[in-house]
Amino acid sequence: MAIRPMKFTPEVLIGAPRRSSAVPNAAGTLAVYTQTSYSFESHAKTNEIRVIDIDSGRSALITNDPGANNPQWLDNSDQLVWLKTKANGNTSFIIGHAREADKTYTAGTVPGPVSDLKLTVIEPGKLGFAVSGKANPDGSLFNPHDVKKPHTSGKLYTSLFVRHWDSYVEPQKNSIFYGLLEKTPLSPTRRQAGKFSLSGITNLITVSGLTGVESPIPPFGGTGDFDISPSAIVFIAKDPSLNPATHTSCSCYYSPMFSWTSWTNMSAPDAKVCKVAPLQGAMASPVLSSDGSSIALLTMREDGYESDKNRILYVPNPWNGEMIEIFKSDDGEGLWNLSPSAVSFAQDDKSLLIQVEETGRGILYQLPLQNAREVKPDALKRLTRTGFVNDVVPAAANSPKLFVSSSSLVDNSLWTIIDPSHPDHVQVVSSSSRGGAVFGLAPTQVDEIWFRGAEDHPVHALVVKPSHFKPGEKYPLAYLIHGGPQGAWNDQWSTRWNPAVFAEQGYVVITPNPTGSTGYGQPFTDAIRGEWGGKPYIDLVKGFEYIEQNLDYVDTSRAVALGASYGGYQTMWIQGHPLGRKFKALVTHDGVFSMTGQLASEEQYFPLHDLKGPIWKVPDNWAKWDPSRFTEHWRTPQLIIHNEKDYRLTIAEGLSAFNVLQLKGIESAFLTFPDENHWVLNPENSLLWHHTVLNWINKYVDLPAVSEEPDLSSGAAKLSV
């Protein structure tokens, strides 16, 4: 069938179907996934659970119930279970069939919102499950619909962590709840014969006797913070004895599951803490072997540093206390300088599957566990080379093949099957955008460059050209600066900062990964500490010079720079320094105007680490890299975007910058969303964001506007002082 590409506009990006990772059934014939899309014509979102036939690539709708989510295969059959959010806040467990979408029933309902469903087969017809949900202080499941409206809106706090991400901290905490889905024995006298029913749910953290423990870890914790097997549940949580605003230290808890329904004093799970003394930092990706007897997880060494290197910890037997740090070295730095993002056991439990960021890609490796104490990085087997792996699961029960979900800068969702014994022989199951062709995009648009930055260190950048690129012609430059600052631009799809959207306007988009970026070795990531406006800024200057001197298809006289979060900090820093005069316009999204504004942030460990201490002990460190000190030199037109519910970088930062620009008579604009946090998630808001940003930069480089300017102004007159 011929592909009719559409112009890749913000409307297409935001409205295009978004697929989750897919999960195959035991036979490896079908895979289930969720898909959402948004229509700007009806102003409505669609939500679907779908199943794809792996051989034919045909997809079938299972349900488009807007409350349906978290589909999972029940056992070795083609039956599915998913969660359904109800209007009263309760959650139902719905049983359906992959080949008979009209045959569904409710196995049971729990009295509140839960998510992150995981299943494990205990025996045929008997499945254990775990979900996450908010718990009241007494351990019961919290339902916000049951809360009576108070007579006052006041909130009193006596310790750190007043707010987190986009909400005020409340007494309800995340918890893991477990229970059973059990098939009723066949009997002619029972009307529900052969159907699954829900046992109810129990709070694992409460029955384990753990006080102050919260898991999944807010604000982004989910299924990656716990794992289940027939015999155990493992989960991670921040150390409850330390304040989460100033510490990242975590513990891993291993809870044996002697019963999945009720407990006595003898059978209650006694959670065992798994932690290696030298590794006192954050943890991630706890997973169990198939029988629940072994654990693997990622853990950092340094408390208070969220971007420290993840070490792989292997616990062959939680009961005897043996814990092995993979690639351990005598100097404590570790033999592998990359930082894995996820780990899992292979189907036979004899090796680990490791996802890691590496030079602008998300790579999948396999590592044998034999002689785990002595294994070296050269034992790693690389299974992928391009794009960015998002998830990996077995392609079928008892099969060594892997089902991999990934994306790239031009392909929003790619599913493949890989045989680790022949990783170069890749079976493509499905590409949502047909390799980008549906959007008019192609892999040939993506290139990369290396240049010498601060202290002559090599710096990497991805390059995205317009689909209509013609050799010999020149194109304006969009210089995108990533956030973090310990982050990176990767060959990965994004629905918020998508380089291809800018490229299709007619820009050559260059995304440098300066000092502090991840995926280039831990020393390079760590080197930004105490250097916010130092080495990274030099890298950006050197990168711009490299583009001027070497990329003859880039018109650097028509250049714009954009950044969010730390990238927003960097655009403000650039504004006050010579590089700022190289750009026709700047865009700052939720950035930093003054370093003292960091004191209003929620996770205080972040500035304490990066600035090497609190402001009263190292005031010079805080002052040295403060963009507000250099407002005398501000000259370049600048768009400021800052959201009301951003509690990481408060709106005062954006307003302060905009007020300075206005007082100095510099052409500027301010866009805010009262209902958005550090990101812009509402589709209609996202469309306005894109139109405002693109219209702003396009007018300074003589590119056409993407839309008519909406009438959103307050009517205030421009002030020049």
XYZ file of C-alpha atoms in Angstrom:
721
model
C 0.000 0.000 0.000
C 1.422 3.396 -0.979
C 2.435 5.704 1.839
C 1.167 9.249 1.539
C 3.405 11.296 3.792
C 2.024 14.297 5.598
C 3.947 17.439 6.460
C 5.355 16.951 9.924
C 3.756 19.855 11.775
C 3.137 20.337 15.500
C -0.453 19.179 14.935
C 0.800 15.930 13.424
C 3.340 15.368 16.205
C 0.841 15.923 19.016
C -2.116 14.193 17.379
C -0.289 11.121 16.058
C -1.065 7.817 17.798
C 1.258 7.093 20.714
C 1.952 3.431 21.367
C 3.215 1.926 24.584
C 5.797 -0.834 24.636
C 4.229 -4.120 23.547
C 4.105 -7.380 25.529
C 3.872 -10.737 23.679
C 1.758 -13.628 24.896
C 3.326 -16.931 26.010
C 3.029 -18.417 22.518
C 4.757 -15.420 20.941
C 1.951 -15.018 18.406
C 0.251 -11.860 19.724
C 1.359 -8.736 21.569
C -0.784 -6.356 23.610
C -0.263 -2.604 23.905
C -2.067 0.666 24.566
C -2.473 3.483 22.085
C -3.641 7.052 22.607
C -4.262 9.859 20.143
C -5.732 13.347 20.164
C -8.010 15.049 17.635
C -7.802 18.821 17.245
C -11.068 18.695 15.308
C -13.131 17.095 18.065
C -10.791 18.274 20.842
C -10.961 14.790 22.307
C -8.511 12.067 23.281
C -8.936 8.414 22.335
C -7.579 5.592 24.463
C -7.323 2.045 23.155
C -6.060 -1.369 24.179
C -5.008 -3.246 21.055
C -3.469 -6.588 20.117
C -1.139 -7.082 17.166
C -0.648 -10.356 15.299
C 3.141 -10.703 15.257
C 3.329 -12.636 11.960
C 0.935 -10.526 9.897
C 1.340 -7.173 11.625
C -2.437 -6.723 11.752
C -3.790 -4.920 14.793
C -7.175 -5.452 16.449
C -9.049 -3.251 18.921
C -9.820 -4.871 22.272
C -11.442 -1.856 23.968
C -11.616 1.906 23.582
C -12.969 2.480 27.075
C -11.331 5.761 28.199
C -10.711 4.294 31.671
C -8.963 1.122 30.450
C -5.230 0.763 31.098
C -2.401 -1.608 32.101
C -3.297 -4.660 29.953
C -1.504 -7.931 30.812
C -1.715 -11.528 29.584
C -3.375 -13.759 32.164
C -1.504 -17.035 31.685
C -0.697 -19.367 28.796
C -4.010 -18.594 27.074
C -5.074 -15.618 24.966
C -6.949 -14.065 27.877
C -6.157 -10.564 29.080
C -6.705 -8.586 32.234
C -6.662 -4.805 32.449
C -7.564 -2.097 34.915
C -10.569 0.171 34.477
C -10.718 3.481 36.308
C -14.285 4.269 37.380
C -15.975 7.624 37.934
C -16.106 7.109 41.713
C -12.337 6.532 41.884
C -12.603 2.754 42.256
C -10.678 0.405 39.962
C -12.103 -2.726 38.346
C -10.117 -5.712 37.068
C -11.555 -6.562 33.644
C -11.030 -9.939 31.987
C -11.167 -10.135 28.199
C -10.003 -12.227 25.260
C -7.566 -11.235 22.541
C -9.611 -12.896 19.781
C -13.109 -12.205 21.127
C -13.119 -8.555 22.110
C -16.827 -8.531 22.991
C -16.448 -11.151 25.726
C -15.440 -9.327 28.911
C -16.388 -9.481 32.560
C -15.346 -7.901 35.854
C -13.246 -10.106 38.125
C -13.538 -7.665 41.011
C -13.195 -4.049 42.094
C -10.937 -2.312 44.613
C -12.031 0.833 46.486
C -9.646 3.369 44.996
C -7.262 4.249 42.145
C -4.489 1.730 41.429
C -2.085 1.291 38.517
C 1.175 -0.413 37.469
C -0.356 -3.902 37.290
C 2.073 -6.851 37.345
C 1.146 -10.550 37.260
C 2.848 -13.835 38.128
C 1.532 -17.383 37.622
C 1.536 -19.293 40.909
C -0.158 -22.341 39.428
C -2.651 -22.884 36.581
C -5.723 -20.744 37.209
C -4.087 -18.920 40.135
C -2.204 -15.682 39.568
C -0.626 -13.298 42.022
C -0.695 -9.618 41.178
C 0.731 -6.370 42.482
C -0.392 -2.798 41.847
C 0.556 0.598 43.182
C -1.747 3.130 44.801
C -1.861 5.876 47.401
C -2.314 4.624 50.951
C -3.836 6.399 53.925
C -1.719 6.631 57.101
C -3.454 3.451 58.362
C -2.372 1.555 55.229
C -5.790 1.398 53.548
C -6.173 2.330 49.891
C -6.776 6.068 49.458
C -9.657 7.271 47.305
C -9.701 11.047 46.701
C -13.444 10.864 45.954
C -14.058 9.932 49.601
C -12.274 12.985 51.008
C -14.486 15.583 52.616
C -13.701 19.137 51.622
C -11.982 20.914 54.557
C -13.203 24.241 55.867
C -9.759 25.806 55.409
C -7.191 25.605 52.647
C -4.236 26.084 54.996
C -1.336 23.602 55.064
C 1.233 23.604 57.858
C 4.679 22.041 57.401
C 7.500 21.674 59.916
C 10.148 20.042 57.710
C 11.476 20.079 54.155
C 9.452 18.801 51.206
C 6.502 21.152 51.178
C 5.945 20.576 47.458
C 7.158 18.002 44.948
C 7.137 18.413 41.156
C 3.610 19.844 40.750
C 1.723 19.160 43.979
C 1.884 19.812 47.697
C 3.040 16.897 49.824
C 0.111 15.143 51.522
C -0.045 12.479 54.271
C -1.040 9.776 51.755
C 1.959 7.823 50.425
C 2.567 5.485 47.503
C 2.274 1.808 48.415
C 2.383 -1.587 46.737
C -0.759 -3.700 47.106
C -0.980 -7.389 46.231
C -3.692 -10.018 45.827
C -4.889 -13.018 43.852
C -6.779 -13.548 40.632
C -8.136 -17.082 40.884
C -10.246 -19.078 38.476
C -13.386 -20.599 39.982
C -13.394 -24.414 39.608
C -15.767 -25.724 36.979
C -19.081 -26.758 38.508
C -22.577 -26.960 36.979
C -24.059 -25.405 40.124
C -21.962 -22.224 40.026
C -22.898 -19.479 37.619
C -19.380 -18.004 37.596
C -17.704 -21.353 36.914
C -14.375 -21.042 35.098
C -14.148 -17.280 35.558
C -11.474 -15.355 37.417
C -12.332 -13.537 40.625
C -10.386 -11.026 42.690
C -9.334 -11.870 46.240
C -9.077 -8.273 47.391
C -5.845 -6.398 48.056
C -3.352 -6.112 50.914
C -0.816 -3.349 51.525
C 2.584 -5.073 51.309
C 4.456 -2.258 53.056
C 2.046 -2.214 56.002
C 1.961 -5.993 56.575
C 5.757 -6.095 56.279
C 5.954 -3.808 59.306
C 7.820 -1.054 57.447
C 7.341 2.477 58.787
C 7.691 5.578 56.644
C 8.562 3.562 53.529
C 7.111 4.792 50.223
C 7.185 2.850 46.964
C 7.015 3.468 44.037
C 9.256 6.492 44.597
C 7.509 9.781 43.690
C 7.080 11.619 41.468
C 7.850 9.280 38.536
C 8.143 5.821 40.103
C 6.034 3.039 38.627
C 6.467 -0.542 37.457
C 10.218 -0.033 37.323
C 10.358 0.306 41.129
C 9.106 -3.214 41.930
C 8.941 -6.738 40.550
C 7.039 -9.898 41.439
C 7.454 -13.671 41.171
C 5.464 -16.618 42.570
C 7.623 -16.630 45.702
C 8.609 -12.993 46.349
C 8.111 -9.302 45.700
C 11.070 -6.935 45.513
C 10.861 -3.136 45.633
C 12.968 -0.051 46.226
C 12.217 2.973 48.394
C 14.043 5.995 49.711
C 15.596 5.579 53.144
C 12.757 6.658 55.497
C 15.224 7.897 58.124
C 16.519 10.607 55.745
C 14.707 13.678 54.426
C 13.884 13.071 50.733
C 14.431 16.748 49.896
C 18.139 16.483 50.684
C 18.880 12.779 50.176
C 18.599 10.220 47.384
C 19.710 7.177 49.411
C 17.523 4.105 48.810
C 17.092 0.578 50.119
C 15.950 -2.562 48.314
C 13.386 -4.730 50.135
C 12.882 -8.428 49.432
C 9.539 -9.784 50.684
C 8.922 -13.565 50.518
C 5.347 -14.392 49.540
C 4.333 -17.421 51.599
C 0.702 -16.469 51.039
C -0.997 -14.167 48.543
C -4.266 -13.766 50.448
C -4.000 -13.640 54.249
C -1.282 -13.537 56.861
C -0.685 -14.882 60.324
C 2.104 -13.825 62.671
C 4.101 -16.778 61.356
C 3.541 -16.120 57.650
C 3.704 -12.307 57.446
C 6.487 -11.229 55.069
C 9.642 -10.174 56.885
C 11.162 -7.849 54.284
C 14.900 -8.285 53.991
C 16.943 -5.173 53.194
C 19.482 -5.626 50.411
C 22.107 -2.888 50.412
C 25.885 -2.774 49.992
C 27.573 -0.423 52.460
C 29.708 1.537 49.949
C 26.697 2.116 47.676
C 24.580 4.678 49.512
C 22.840 6.439 46.632
C 19.646 6.088 44.627
C 18.403 2.745 43.304
C 16.465 1.698 40.211
C 15.142 -1.269 38.235
C 14.868 -4.047 40.872
C 14.066 -7.357 39.151
C 13.642 -10.971 40.221
C 14.751 -14.161 38.536
C 11.905 -16.325 37.251
C 11.644 -18.295 40.506
C 12.159 -15.241 42.726
C 15.352 -16.587 44.282
C 17.737 -13.926 42.918
C 17.691 -10.164 42.515
C 19.367 -7.727 40.149
C 19.115 -3.955 40.450
C 20.910 -0.695 39.792
C 22.363 1.385 42.606
C 24.443 4.543 42.910
C 27.334 5.170 45.268
C 26.773 8.784 46.306
C 23.819 9.952 48.387
C 22.460 13.330 47.283
C 23.484 12.976 43.623
C 20.688 11.843 41.311
C 22.989 11.468 38.282
C 25.738 9.382 39.840
C 26.737 6.264 37.907
C 24.387 3.298 38.249
C 26.228 0.133 39.331
C 24.765 -3.315 38.644
C 24.111 -5.210 41.871
C 23.485 -8.958 41.684
C 22.055 -10.783 44.707
C 22.194 -14.547 43.980
C 20.569 -15.409 47.316
C 18.910 -12.681 49.425
C 18.946 -14.945 52.489
C 22.692 -15.456 52.861
C 23.581 -11.791 52.402
C 25.803 -12.294 49.358
C 25.643 -9.181 47.158
C 27.880 -8.766 44.129
C 28.697 -5.462 42.476
C 29.209 -6.276 38.802
C 32.360 -4.686 37.329
C 33.635 -3.687 40.763
C 37.138 -2.190 40.864
C 39.659 -1.667 43.652
C 39.464 2.115 43.356
C 35.661 2.078 43.743
C 35.035 3.723 40.354
C 33.925 0.529 38.596
C 35.345 -1.012 35.433
C 32.500 0.217 33.174
C 32.203 3.987 32.934
C 28.680 3.966 31.475
C 25.544 4.229 33.623
C 22.832 1.613 32.850
C 19.209 2.763 32.999
C 17.476 -0.627 33.325
C 18.329 -4.271 33.934
C 16.398 -7.541 33.667
C 17.013 -11.279 33.706
C 17.103 -13.219 30.456
C 14.529 -15.992 30.095
C 16.896 -18.688 31.453
C 18.153 -16.498 34.353
C 21.741 -17.136 33.230
C 22.405 -13.649 31.921
C 21.304 -10.050 32.367
C 19.817 -7.729 29.757
C 21.145 -4.209 30.262
C 19.830 -0.978 28.748
C 22.309 1.905 28.692
C 22.702 5.361 27.181
C 25.770 5.447 24.928
C 26.930 8.260 22.623
C 23.458 9.484 21.732
C 21.720 6.107 21.583
C 19.927 3.732 23.930
C 21.745 0.416 23.560
C 20.824 -3.103 24.720
C 23.566 -5.417 26.014
C 23.587 -8.983 27.324
C 25.918 -10.044 30.140
C 26.506 -13.649 31.291
C 26.198 -14.167 35.054
C 28.636 -17.031 35.270
C 31.539 -15.961 37.509
C 29.681 -12.727 38.294
C 32.360 -11.532 40.722
C 35.109 -11.684 38.086
C 33.191 -10.742 34.927
C 34.654 -7.818 32.942
C 33.034 -5.301 30.556
C 34.503 -7.126 27.561
C 31.992 -9.915 28.309
C 29.141 -7.569 27.350
C 27.460 -8.525 24.089
C 25.946 -5.637 22.160
C 22.503 -6.517 20.806
C 21.439 -3.182 19.221
C 23.279 -0.337 17.531
C 20.769 2.333 16.468
C 17.831 4.217 17.959
C 16.858 4.056 21.603
C 15.610 0.906 23.364
C 12.651 1.613 25.667
C 11.788 -1.915 26.797
C 12.779 -5.547 26.326
C 10.792 -8.690 27.231
C 10.870 -12.362 26.143
C 9.460 -12.868 22.652
C 7.738 -16.040 23.869
C 7.774 -18.407 26.837
C 10.885 -20.593 26.940
C 12.458 -18.743 24.015
C 15.829 -16.969 24.025
C 14.519 -14.424 21.523
C 13.731 -10.899 22.724
C 10.868 -8.546 21.873
C 12.309 -5.013 21.811
C 10.372 -1.730 21.847
C 12.357 1.283 20.656
C 12.179 4.613 18.835
C 14.428 7.038 16.965
C 14.497 10.684 15.921
C 12.289 9.856 12.905
C 10.356 6.757 14.070
C 8.004 7.162 17.025
C 7.544 3.439 17.768
C 9.416 0.397 16.480
C 8.925 -3.210 17.627
C 11.481 -5.841 16.677
C 12.447 -9.388 17.613
C 16.122 -10.124 18.207
C 17.871 -13.454 18.608
C 20.850 -12.771 20.928
C 22.860 -15.451 19.160
C 22.464 -13.491 15.884
C 21.733 -9.886 16.942
C 22.262 -8.481 13.448
C 19.333 -10.532 12.130
C 16.438 -8.319 13.221
C 12.796 -9.159 12.576
C 10.692 -6.001 12.282
C 7.265 -6.616 13.799
C 5.822 -3.133 13.383
C 6.822 0.481 12.893
C 4.061 2.908 13.809
C 5.325 5.514 11.346
C 6.789 3.030 8.822
C 10.306 4.193 9.529
C 9.181 7.824 9.589
C 7.695 7.721 6.075
C 4.155 8.402 7.350
C 5.459 11.747 8.670
C 7.527 12.464 5.565
C 10.693 11.774 7.574
C 13.626 9.480 6.821
C 16.754 8.235 8.646
C 18.897 10.020 6.023
C 17.908 13.328 7.660
C 19.884 12.415 10.781
C 23.633 12.915 10.991
C 26.162 13.550 13.758
C 29.271 15.627 14.376
C 32.130 15.637 16.870
C 34.079 18.725 17.826
C 36.639 19.754 20.450
C 35.174 21.564 23.448
C 36.501 22.777 26.797
C 39.968 21.450 27.621
C 40.039 19.941 24.116
C 37.543 17.239 25.159
C 35.556 15.638 22.281
C 31.899 16.710 22.255
C 29.138 14.994 20.295
C 26.062 16.478 18.608
C 23.222 15.059 16.548
C 22.202 16.887 13.374
C 18.688 16.794 11.916
C 18.183 18.278 8.450
C 14.910 19.210 6.753
C 13.303 16.473 4.661
C 13.525 18.873 1.697
C 17.261 19.440 2.252
C 19.206 20.208 -0.930
C 23.020 20.156 -1.077
C 24.427 23.557 -1.972
C 21.687 25.490 -0.181
C 21.977 27.146 3.226
C 19.547 26.738 6.117
C 19.127 28.669 9.366
C 20.383 27.019 12.553
C 18.270 25.899 15.510
C 20.702 25.228 18.381
C 18.868 23.096 20.971
C 20.298 22.904 24.498
C 19.155 19.997 26.656
C 18.062 20.039 30.289
C 19.229 18.012 33.249
C 21.917 19.305 33.232
C 22.951 15.648 33.495
C 20.968 14.579 30.431
C 21.486 14.205 26.696
C 19.990 14.486 23.247
C 19.612 10.966 21.889
C 18.417 9.250 18.734
C 15.024 8.994 20.409
C 11.483 10.178 19.740
C 10.026 12.976 21.835
C 6.585 14.570 21.873
C 7.769 17.675 23.731
C 11.108 18.732 22.231
C 11.188 17.019 18.864
C 14.079 18.129 16.627
C 12.261 17.001 13.469
C 9.451 19.510 14.085
C 12.008 22.319 13.957
C 13.791 20.767 10.965
C 10.543 20.637 8.980
C 10.197 24.393 9.440
C 13.386 24.725 7.392
C 16.109 24.633 10.061
C 19.200 22.535 10.382
C 18.795 21.414 13.974
C 21.945 20.729 15.971
C 21.678 19.198 19.440
C 25.012 19.353 21.277
C 25.773 17.172 24.299
C 28.195 19.368 26.263
C 29.971 18.737 29.560
C 27.543 17.173 32.013
C 25.802 15.072 29.377
C 25.060 11.418 30.007
C 26.149 8.508 27.828
C 29.768 9.577 27.354
C 31.314 8.167 30.514
C 30.699 9.150 34.139
C 33.690 11.534 34.404
C 32.207 13.666 31.596
C 28.845 13.734 33.401
C 30.434 14.626 36.743
C 32.552 17.417 35.225
C 29.660 19.896 35.292
C 29.725 20.072 39.084
C 30.660 23.647 40.007
C 30.794 24.504 36.283
C 27.228 25.382 35.275
C 28.228 28.404 33.197
C 31.806 27.224 32.647
C 32.764 24.150 30.627
C 29.270 23.569 29.131
C 29.182 27.171 27.887
C 32.652 26.812 26.373
C 31.508 23.601 24.676
C 28.545 25.445 23.178
C 30.785 28.269 21.959
C 33.221 25.790 20.416
C 30.331 23.925 18.834
C 29.004 27.086 17.237
C 32.488 27.891 15.916
C 32.763 24.381 14.474
C 29.434 24.813 12.687
C 30.529 28.191 11.292
C 33.792 26.781 9.957
C 32.775 23.308 8.785
C 29.075 23.051 7.899
C 28.675 25.104 4.747
C 24.970 24.264 4.528
C 24.242 26.103 7.801
C 23.617 29.854 7.722
C 24.904 30.864 11.154
C 23.944 34.487 10.474
C 20.372 33.224 10.914
C 20.712 31.236 14.118
C 18.399 30.798 17.095
C 18.976 28.976 20.396
C 16.389 27.246 22.558
C 16.496 25.392 25.856
C 14.391 24.142 28.766
C 15.201 23.603 32.448
C 19.017 23.618 32.573
C 18.829 24.415 28.866
C 16.724 27.399 29.941
C 19.424 28.340 32.433
C 22.002 28.128 29.645
C 20.002 30.379 27.283
C 19.865 32.994 30.060
C 23.605 32.582 30.616
C 24.232 32.878 26.867
C 22.073 36.031 26.782
C 24.545 37.755 29.127
C 27.686 36.542 27.355
C 29.243 36.963 23.881
C 27.621 33.852 22.377
C 24.257 35.569 22.886
C 25.115 38.086 20.173
C 25.463 35.250 17.637
C 21.742 34.473 17.786
C 18.841 36.349 16.254
C 16.473 35.129 18.989
C 16.396 32.986 22.120
C 13.726 30.793 23.715
C 13.775 29.880 27.408
C 11.342 27.320 28.830
C 11.136 27.000 32.642
C 14.720 28.122 33.115
C 16.851 29.673 35.858
C 17.188 33.451 36.120
C 18.914 33.645 39.511
C 20.719 30.878 41.363
C 19.107 31.967 44.638
C 15.815 30.896 43.063
C 17.047 27.326 43.472
C 16.292 27.695 47.198
C 12.575 27.577 46.323
C 13.003 24.233 44.529
C 11.706 21.016 46.108
C 14.654 18.627 45.692
C 17.359 20.580 47.483
C 19.961 17.848 47.039
C 20.230 18.968 43.421
C 21.726 22.479 43.930
C 23.562 21.317 47.061
C 25.461 18.783 44.980
C 26.006 20.759 41.787
C 27.021 23.973 43.587
C 29.130 22.076 46.153
C 27.218 23.091 49.257
C 24.552 25.368 50.771
C 24.503 29.064 49.972
C 25.683 30.155 53.439
C 28.794 27.963 53.191
C 29.759 28.525 49.554
C 28.083 31.831 48.551
C 30.693 32.457 45.865
C 29.737 29.221 44.084
C 26.102 30.291 43.988
C 26.966 33.810 42.815
C 29.584 32.846 40.212
C 27.163 31.132 37.848
C 24.144 33.403 38.429
C 22.709 34.595 35.072
C 21.070 37.623 36.718
C 24.522 39.132 37.358
C 24.996 39.684 33.636
C 21.727 41.388 32.650
C 23.731 44.490 31.695
C 24.751 42.641 28.529
C 21.315 41.336 27.548
C 20.507 42.365 23.964
C 18.903 39.495 22.044
C 15.108 39.143 21.564
C 13.863 36.426 23.884
C 10.688 34.414 24.447
C 10.188 33.336 28.073
C 7.872 30.422 28.887
C 7.185 29.461 32.487
C 4.378 27.469 34.066
C 2.523 28.096 37.318
C 2.682 24.511 38.597
C 6.402 24.149 38.060
C 7.601 23.633 41.621
C 11.071 22.556 40.469
C 11.853 25.997 39.023
C 9.226 28.432 40.226
C 7.459 30.908 37.971
C 9.305 33.810 39.628
C 12.320 32.802 37.522
C 10.463 33.363 34.266
C 8.728 36.532 35.405
C 12.013 38.025 36.621
C 13.687 37.411 33.273
C 10.743 38.789 31.312
C 10.561 41.892 33.498
C 14.265 42.594 32.903
C 13.818 42.211 29.154
C 10.850 44.583 29.173
C 12.562 47.134 31.390
C 15.546 47.139 29.041
C 13.301 47.563 25.990
C 14.371 44.263 24.448
C 11.789 42.644 22.219
C 10.342 39.862 24.335
C 7.253 37.839 25.121
C 6.031 35.780 28.074
C 3.884 32.651 27.772
C 2.536 30.845 30.808
C 0.204 27.925 31.467
C -1.406 28.081 34.924
C -2.304 24.362 34.813
C 1.039 22.918 33.601
C 4.133 21.806 35.510
C 7.770 21.664 34.349
C 6.416 20.187 31.117
C 3.483 21.031 28.829
C 1.284 17.926 28.643
C -2.218 19.053 27.649
C -2.449 18.615 23.830
C -4.138 21.982 23.274
C -1.541 23.715 25.444
C 1.237 21.864 23.636
C -0.065 23.045 20.269
C -0.117 26.651 21.493
C 3.402 26.173 22.881
C 4.679 24.928 19.525
C 2.961 27.643 17.519
C 4.228 30.373 19.848
C 7.801 29.066 19.831
C 7.965 28.495 16.071
C 6.329 31.815 15.213
C 8.797 33.556 17.538
C 11.973 32.089 16.046
C 10.747 31.979 12.434
C 10.167 35.717 12.211
C 13.809 36.429 13.107
C 15.238 34.140 10.401
C 12.750 35.006 7.635
C 10.772 31.771 7.712
C 6.969 31.874 7.430
C 4.757 31.722 10.502
C 3.150 28.376 11.277
C -0.181 29.891 12.262
C -1.941 33.129 12.953
C -1.011 34.565 16.306
C -3.808 33.776 18.794
C -5.257 36.756 20.628
C -3.932 35.889 24.098
C -2.412 39.227 25.065
C -3.409 40.975 28.255
C -3.457 44.307 26.486
C -0.492 45.606 28.494
C 1.667 48.161 26.725
C 5.370 47.483 26.153
C 7.494 49.405 28.653
C 10.924 50.769 27.857
C 13.103 52.192 30.610
